[in-house]
């Protein structure tokens, strides 16, 4: 089948998609967007989190055909050509990036959280990121990054409208 969807604002066409292929596989292997990671393939770790029509989903659980005609947003789509998104920069500045395997999913989930809640409490952050597993950071630096990103996105010149 042919898959047509909009990925990070650009219409994409992928031919010969097998109905059983995951959206994650199509993004990584057929569209050349390796940001979302393939870790558990069971929707348990959150490393493959992307937006589907504005809602965060585990791309490993979404059949590629379900993305037909829909909007997909990946971690690559958060930044613009000029600079990292404030969430991405905050993760770097707070030291919340270790091995990097969980980072793309955490970035998308954090972006969604801050977009919906502005400056979330630590409890809201823990609940929102509960589906994203990290074995390296111990989560404290991730919480620091979320706070820093929320503060920066609240500033009028920090790109809070992204």
mmCIF file of C-alpha atoms in Angstrom:
data_model
loop_
_atom_site.group_PDB
_atom_site.id
_atom_site.type_symbol
_atom_site.label_atom_id
_atom_site.label_comp_id
_atom_site.label_asym_id
_atom_site.label_seq_id
_atom_site.Cartn_x
_atom_site.Cartn_y
_atom_site.Cartn_z
ATOM 1 C CA UNK A 1 0.000 0.000 0.000
ATOM 2 C CA UNK A 2 1.001 3.618 -0.387
ATOM 3 C CA UNK A 3 1.154 5.722 2.765
ATOM 4 C CA UNK A 4 0.606 9.451 2.511
ATOM 5 C CA UNK A 5 0.849 11.545 5.659
ATOM 6 C CA UNK A 6 2.271 14.851 6.791
ATOM 7 C CA UNK A 7 5.428 14.488 8.859
ATOM 8 C CA UNK A 8 6.817 17.539 10.619
ATOM 9 C CA UNK A 9 4.813 19.768 8.312
ATOM 10 C CA UNK A 10 5.868 18.118 5.035
ATOM 11 C CA UNK A 11 3.672 15.761 3.038
ATOM 12 C CA UNK A 12 5.374 12.382 2.676
ATOM 13 C CA UNK A 13 4.616 9.438 0.392
ATOM 14 C CA UNK A 14 5.945 5.952 1.072
ATOM 15 C CA UNK A 15 5.284 3.129 -1.370
ATOM 16 C CA UNK A 16 5.039 -0.618 -0.722
ATOM 17 C CA UNK A 17 4.205 -0.287 2.971
ATOM 18 C CA UNK A 18 3.192 -3.611 4.415
ATOM 19 C CA UNK A 19 0.057 -3.315 6.578
ATOM 20 C CA UNK A 20 1.888 -4.857 9.529
ATOM 21 C CA UNK A 21 4.717 -2.331 9.552
ATOM 22 C CA UNK A 22 4.750 0.004 12.504
ATOM 23 C CA UNK A 23 4.767 3.753 12.144
ATOM 24 C CA UNK A 24 8.098 3.670 13.974
ATOM 25 C CA UNK A 25 9.636 1.400 11.326
ATOM 26 C CA UNK A 26 8.341 3.580 8.490
ATOM 27 C CA UNK A 27 9.624 6.779 10.139
ATOM 28 C CA UNK A 28 13.077 5.355 10.855
ATOM 29 C CA UNK A 29 13.746 3.027 7.945
ATOM 30 C CA UNK A 30 11.688 4.419 5.076
ATOM 31 C CA UNK A 31 11.599 8.157 5.796
ATOM 32 C CA UNK A 32 15.093 8.486 7.264
ATOM 33 C CA UNK A 33 13.961 9.974 10.584
ATOM 34 C CA UNK A 34 15.983 8.024 13.171
ATOM 35 C CA UNK A 35 15.185 10.250 16.165
ATOM 36 C CA UNK A 36 12.436 8.064 17.618
ATOM 37 C CA UNK A 37 14.093 4.981 19.074
ATOM 38 C CA UNK A 38 13.151 1.325 18.756
ATOM 39 C CA UNK A 39 13.605 -0.139 22.213
ATOM 40 C CA UNK A 40 10.837 -2.370 23.569
ATOM 41 C CA UNK A 41 8.432 -2.660 20.601
ATOM 42 C CA UNK A 42 5.646 -3.049 23.183
ATOM 43 C CA UNK A 43 4.767 0.534 24.091
ATOM 44 C CA UNK A 44 6.314 0.198 27.538
ATOM 45 C CA UNK A 45 9.389 2.431 27.366
ATOM 46 C CA UNK A 46 8.263 5.596 25.543
ATOM 47 C CA UNK A 47 11.453 5.894 23.456
ATOM 48 C CA UNK A 48 9.397 5.993 20.260
ATOM 49 C CA UNK A 49 6.915 8.674 21.342
ATOM 50 C CA UNK A 50 5.704 10.867 18.470
ATOM 51 C CA UNK A 51 2.696 13.081 17.887
ATOM 52 C CA UNK A 52 -0.185 11.678 15.840
ATOM 53 C CA UNK A 53 -2.702 14.418 15.077
ATOM 54 C CA UNK A 54 -1.317 16.365 18.021
ATOM 55 C CA UNK A 55 -1.509 13.553 20.570
ATOM 56 C CA UNK A 56 1.535 11.677 21.864
ATOM 57 C CA UNK A 57 1.563 7.992 20.916
ATOM 58 C CA UNK A 58 4.050 5.138 20.974
ATOM 59 C CA UNK A 59 4.940 4.786 17.297
ATOM 60 C CA UNK A 60 5.859 1.135 17.813
ATOM 61 C CA UNK A 61 2.196 0.378 18.546
ATOM 62 C CA UNK A 62 0.705 2.325 15.642
ATOM 63 C CA UNK A 63 0.301 0.439 12.381
ATOM 64 C CA UNK A 64 1.713 2.545 9.564
ATOM 65 C CA UNK A 65 -1.618 2.486 7.748
ATOM 66 C CA UNK A 66 -3.246 4.263 10.686
ATOM 67 C CA UNK A 67 -1.184 7.345 9.812
ATOM 68 C CA UNK A 68 -2.781 7.649 6.361
ATOM 69 C CA UNK A 69 -3.821 11.249 5.798
ATOM 70 C CA UNK A 70 -2.805 12.276 9.302
ATOM 71 C CA UNK A 71 -0.289 14.629 10.909
ATOM 72 C CA UNK A 72 2.817 13.067 12.471
ATOM 73 C CA UNK A 73 5.306 15.030 14.547
ATOM 74 C CA UNK A 74 8.679 13.619 15.539
ATOM 75 C CA UNK A 75 11.482 14.829 17.756
ATOM 76 C CA UNK A 76 13.212 16.101 14.608
ATOM 77 C CA UNK A 77 10.259 18.429 14.071
ATOM 78 C CA UNK A 78 10.638 20.195 17.421
ATOM 79 C CA UNK A 79 13.712 22.199 16.403
ATOM 80 C CA UNK A 80 13.874 24.731 13.633
ATOM 81 C CA UNK A 81 16.890 25.135 11.333
ATOM 82 C CA UNK A 82 18.193 28.022 13.423
ATOM 83 C CA UNK A 83 18.154 26.563 16.935
ATOM 84 C CA UNK A 84 17.080 23.769 19.193
ATOM 85 C CA UNK A 85 13.609 23.949 20.696
ATOM 86 C CA UNK A 86 13.666 25.265 24.303
ATOM 87 C CA UNK A 87 12.793 21.753 25.562
ATOM 88 C CA UNK A 88 15.752 20.264 23.717
ATOM 89 C CA UNK A 89 18.108 22.980 24.947
ATOM 90 C CA UNK A 90 16.882 22.607 28.533
ATOM 91 C CA UNK A 91 17.620 18.863 28.487
ATOM 92 C CA UNK A 92 21.172 19.612 27.357
ATOM 93 C CA UNK A 93 21.659 22.447 29.839
ATOM 94 C CA UNK A 94 20.298 20.450 32.788
ATOM 95 C CA UNK A 95 22.410 17.382 32.009
ATOM 96 C CA UNK A 96 19.302 15.262 31.420
ATOM 97 C CA UNK A 97 20.823 13.571 28.369
ATOM 98 C CA UNK A 98 22.962 10.554 29.126
ATOM 99 C CA UNK A 99 23.059 7.680 26.628
ATOM 100 C CA UNK A 100 20.319 9.392 24.595
ATOM 101 C CA UNK A 101 18.150 6.369 23.954
ATOM 102 C CA UNK A 102 15.158 7.611 25.969
ATOM 103 C CA UNK A 103 15.732 11.255 25.120
ATOM 104 C CA UNK A 104 13.609 11.602 21.948
ATOM 105 C CA UNK A 105 10.514 10.189 23.642
ATOM 106 C CA UNK A 106 11.109 12.281 26.745
ATOM 107 C CA UNK A 107 11.483 15.414 24.618
ATOM 108 C CA UNK A 108 8.180 14.844 22.819
ATOM 109 C CA UNK A 109 6.397 13.946 26.069
ATOM 110 C CA UNK A 110 7.860 16.997 27.826
ATOM 111 C CA UNK A 111 6.913 19.257 24.928
ATOM 112 C CA UNK A 112 3.348 17.942 25.127
ATOM 113 C CA UNK A 113 3.233 18.354 28.909
ATOM 114 C CA UNK A 114 4.436 21.963 28.859
ATOM 115 C CA UNK A 115 2.204 22.829 25.912
ATOM 116 C CA UNK A 116 -0.819 21.572 27.856
ATOM 117 C CA UNK A 117 0.109 22.650 31.401
ATOM 118 C CA UNK A 118 2.527 25.571 31.106
ATOM 119 C CA UNK A 119 4.498 25.136 34.296
ATOM 120 C CA UNK A 120 3.563 21.662 35.565
ATOM 121 C CA UNK A 121 4.107 20.618 39.153
ATOM 122 C CA UNK A 122 6.628 17.865 39.860
ATOM 123 C CA UNK A 123 3.711 15.498 40.476
ATOM 124 C CA UNK A 124 2.177 16.370 37.090
ATOM 125 C CA UNK A 125 5.554 15.897 35.454
ATOM 126 C CA UNK A 126 6.112 12.509 37.077
ATOM 127 C CA UNK A 127 2.674 11.340 35.985
ATOM 128 C CA UNK A 128 3.042 12.665 32.423
ATOM 129 C CA UNK A 129 6.479 11.079 31.982
ATOM 130 C CA UNK A 130 5.655 7.806 33.757
ATOM 131 C CA UNK A 131 5.516 6.013 30.412
ATOM 132 C CA UNK A 132 9.059 7.067 29.520
ATOM 133 C CA UNK A 133 11.772 4.903 31.032
ATOM 134 C CA UNK A 134 15.345 6.058 31.597
ATOM 135 C CA UNK A 135 18.046 3.861 33.066
ATOM 136 C CA UNK A 136 20.818 6.448 33.199
ATOM 137 C CA UNK A 137 19.738 9.713 34.807
ATOM 138 C CA UNK A 138 17.817 8.763 37.922
ATOM 139 C CA UNK A 139 15.100 11.192 36.725
ATOM 140 C CA UNK A 140 16.138 14.137 38.922
ATOM 141 C CA UNK A 141 17.952 15.846 36.047
ATOM 142 C CA UNK A 142 14.948 15.156 33.820
ATOM 143 C CA UNK A 143 12.723 16.951 36.331
ATOM 144 C CA UNK A 144 15.248 19.811 36.373
ATOM 145 C CA UNK A 145 15.084 19.956 32.568
ATOM 146 C CA UNK A 146 11.284 20.068 32.553
ATOM 147 C CA UNK A 147 11.281 22.936 35.054
ATOM 148 C CA UNK A 148 13.927 24.797 33.046
ATOM 149 C CA UNK A 149 12.073 24.256 29.760
ATOM 150 C CA UNK A 150 8.771 25.371 31.278
ATOM 151 C CA UNK A 151 10.397 28.553 32.575
ATOM 152 C CA UNK A 152 12.018 29.268 29.238
ATOM 153 C CA UNK A 153 8.868 28.577 27.243
ATOM 154 C CA UNK A 154 6.920 30.939 29.500
ATOM 155 C CA UNK A 155 9.285 33.770 28.518
ATOM 156 C CA UNK A 156 7.875 35.749 25.560
ATOM 157 C CA UNK A 157 11.100 35.605 23.521
ATOM 158 C CA UNK A 158 11.983 31.981 24.255
ATOM 159 C CA UNK A 159 9.797 30.442 21.579
ATOM 160 C CA UNK A 160 7.020 29.460 23.957
ATOM 161 C CA UNK A 161 4.535 29.389 21.092
ATOM 162 C CA UNK A 162 6.296 26.516 19.337
#
